[in-house]
Short mmCIF file of C-alpha atoms in Angstrom, two decimals:
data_model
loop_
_atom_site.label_atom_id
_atom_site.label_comp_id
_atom_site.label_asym_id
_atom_site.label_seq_id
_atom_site.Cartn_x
_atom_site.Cartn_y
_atom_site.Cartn_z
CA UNK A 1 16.19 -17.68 -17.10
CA UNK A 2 12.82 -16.05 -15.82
CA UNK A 3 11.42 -13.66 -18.69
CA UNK A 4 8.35 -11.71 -17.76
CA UNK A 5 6.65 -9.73 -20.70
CA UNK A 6 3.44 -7.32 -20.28
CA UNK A 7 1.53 -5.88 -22.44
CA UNK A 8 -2.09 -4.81 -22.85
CA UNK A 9 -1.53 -1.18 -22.15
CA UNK A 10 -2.89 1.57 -23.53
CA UNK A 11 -4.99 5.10 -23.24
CA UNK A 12 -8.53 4.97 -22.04
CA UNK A 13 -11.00 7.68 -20.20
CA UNK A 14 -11.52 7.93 -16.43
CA UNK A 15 -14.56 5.21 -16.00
CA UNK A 16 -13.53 2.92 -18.65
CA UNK A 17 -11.63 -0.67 -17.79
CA UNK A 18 -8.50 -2.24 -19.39
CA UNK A 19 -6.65 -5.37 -18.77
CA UNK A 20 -2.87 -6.09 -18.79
CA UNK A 21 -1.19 -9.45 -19.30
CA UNK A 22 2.58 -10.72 -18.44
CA UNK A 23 3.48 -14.02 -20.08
CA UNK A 24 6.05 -15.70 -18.01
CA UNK A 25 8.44 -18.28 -19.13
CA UNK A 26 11.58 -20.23 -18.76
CA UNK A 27 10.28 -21.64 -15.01
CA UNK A 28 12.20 -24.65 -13.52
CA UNK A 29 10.89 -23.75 -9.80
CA UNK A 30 7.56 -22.82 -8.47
CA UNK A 31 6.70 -19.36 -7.33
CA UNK A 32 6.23 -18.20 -4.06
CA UNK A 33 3.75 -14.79 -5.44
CA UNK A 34 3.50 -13.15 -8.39
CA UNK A 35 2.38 -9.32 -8.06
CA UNK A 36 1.69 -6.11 -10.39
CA UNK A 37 3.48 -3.15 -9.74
CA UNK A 38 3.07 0.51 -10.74
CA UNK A 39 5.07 3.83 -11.28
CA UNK A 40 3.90 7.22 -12.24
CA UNK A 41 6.24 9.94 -12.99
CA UNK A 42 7.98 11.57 -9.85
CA UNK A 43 6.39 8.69 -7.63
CA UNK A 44 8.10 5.59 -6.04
CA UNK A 45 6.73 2.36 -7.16
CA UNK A 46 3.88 1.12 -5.27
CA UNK A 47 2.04 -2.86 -5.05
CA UNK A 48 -1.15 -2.67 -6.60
CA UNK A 49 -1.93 -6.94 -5.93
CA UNK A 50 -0.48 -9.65 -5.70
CA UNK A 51 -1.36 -13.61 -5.76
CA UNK A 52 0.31 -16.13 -3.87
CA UNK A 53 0.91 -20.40 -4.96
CA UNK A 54 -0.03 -21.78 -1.83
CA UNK A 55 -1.90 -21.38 -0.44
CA UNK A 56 -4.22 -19.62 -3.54
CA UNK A 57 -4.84 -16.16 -2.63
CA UNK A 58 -5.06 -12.81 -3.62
CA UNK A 59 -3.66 -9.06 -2.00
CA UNK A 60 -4.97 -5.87 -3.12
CA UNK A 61 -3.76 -2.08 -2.45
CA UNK A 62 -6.55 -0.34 -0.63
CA UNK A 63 -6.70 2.75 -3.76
CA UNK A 64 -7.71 -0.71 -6.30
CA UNK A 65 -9.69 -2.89 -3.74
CA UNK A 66 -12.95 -3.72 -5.75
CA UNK A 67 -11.85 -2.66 -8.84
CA UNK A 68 -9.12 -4.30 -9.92
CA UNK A 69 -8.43 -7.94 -10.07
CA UNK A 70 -5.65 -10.23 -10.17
CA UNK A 71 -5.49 -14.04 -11.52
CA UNK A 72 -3.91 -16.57 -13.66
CA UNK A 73 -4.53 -18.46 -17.03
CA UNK A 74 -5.48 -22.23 -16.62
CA UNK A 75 -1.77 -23.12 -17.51
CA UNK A 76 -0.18 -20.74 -14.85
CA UNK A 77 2.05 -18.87 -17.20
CA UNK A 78 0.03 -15.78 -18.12
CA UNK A 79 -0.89 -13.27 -14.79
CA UNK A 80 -3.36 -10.84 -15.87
CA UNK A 81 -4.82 -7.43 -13.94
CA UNK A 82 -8.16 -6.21 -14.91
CA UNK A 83 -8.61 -2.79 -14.52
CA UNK A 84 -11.94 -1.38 -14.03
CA UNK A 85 -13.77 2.24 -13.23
CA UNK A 86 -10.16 3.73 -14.01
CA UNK A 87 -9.56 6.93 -13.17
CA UNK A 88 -6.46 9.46 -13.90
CA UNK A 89 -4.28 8.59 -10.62
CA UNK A 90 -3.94 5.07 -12.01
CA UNK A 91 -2.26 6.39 -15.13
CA UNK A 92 1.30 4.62 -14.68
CA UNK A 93 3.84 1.90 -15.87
CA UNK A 94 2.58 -0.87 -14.85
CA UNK A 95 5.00 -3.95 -14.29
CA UNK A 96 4.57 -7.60 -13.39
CA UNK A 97 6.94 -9.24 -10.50
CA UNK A 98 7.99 -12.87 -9.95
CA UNK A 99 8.94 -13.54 -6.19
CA UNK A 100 10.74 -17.63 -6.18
CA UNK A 101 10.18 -19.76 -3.27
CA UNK A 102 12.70 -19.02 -0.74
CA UNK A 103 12.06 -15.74 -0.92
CA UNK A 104 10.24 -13.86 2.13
CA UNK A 105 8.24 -11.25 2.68
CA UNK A 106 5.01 -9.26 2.80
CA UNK A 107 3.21 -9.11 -0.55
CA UNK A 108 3.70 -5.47 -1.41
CA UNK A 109 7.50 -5.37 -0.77
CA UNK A 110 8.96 -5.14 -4.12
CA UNK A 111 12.75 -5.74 -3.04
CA UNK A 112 11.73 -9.21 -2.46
CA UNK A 113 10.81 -10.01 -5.81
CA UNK A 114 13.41 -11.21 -8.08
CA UNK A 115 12.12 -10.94 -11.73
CA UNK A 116 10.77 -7.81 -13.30
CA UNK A 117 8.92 -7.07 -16.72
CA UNK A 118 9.63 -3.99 -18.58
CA UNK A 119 6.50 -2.56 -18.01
CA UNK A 120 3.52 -1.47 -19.81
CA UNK A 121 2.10 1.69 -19.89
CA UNK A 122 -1.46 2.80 -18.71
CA UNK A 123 -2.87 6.13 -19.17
CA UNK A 124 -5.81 6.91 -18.04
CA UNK A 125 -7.37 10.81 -19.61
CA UNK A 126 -10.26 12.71 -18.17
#
């Protein structure tokens, strides 16, 4: 069974950076794309990125494009999202997603992904 586990939230100012993990385990298959998700109060979920097995590459929303970034320990089980030049609309819950091979669709669709974390908060103050 697929377990997913973030953590790394926390509070910081508008300006300041942050990074969240999500340790992975019990894999017997190889991913298709693993992604971070986020959800503020009284907003649907939306992709934030996303990074694919093969071939190697990443997916950003346009609102995080050159300040976040997405990527993987040298094993392949921990996914990580650094967060930089925050400011208050990324304050969220932010969750890590596990999409299996098999499974298709664009990155940012979040009914294709089969595992879920249960989310780690960000807050970001002004």
């Amino acid at each position: 069974q697929v377990q997913l586990v973030e953590s790394g939230g926390g509070s910081v100012q508008a300006g300041g950076s942050l990074r969240v993990s999500c340790a992975a385990s019990g894999h017997t298959y190889t991913w298709n794309s693993l992604a971070w998700f986020r959800q503020a109060p009284g907003k649907q979920r939306e992709a934030v990125a996303a990074i694919y097995y093969e071939p190697r590459s990443t997916y950003y929303a346009d609102s995080v494009k050159g300040r976040f970034t997405i990527s993987l320990d040298s094993a392949e089980n921990t996914l990580y999202l650094a967060m930089n030049t925050l400011n208050t609309e990324d304050t969220a819950m932010y969750y890590c997603a596990e999409r299996p091979r098999g499974f298709r669709g664009t990155w940012d669709s979040a009914g294709t992904y089969k595992y879920w974390g249960q989310g780690t908060q960000v807050t970001v103050s002004s």
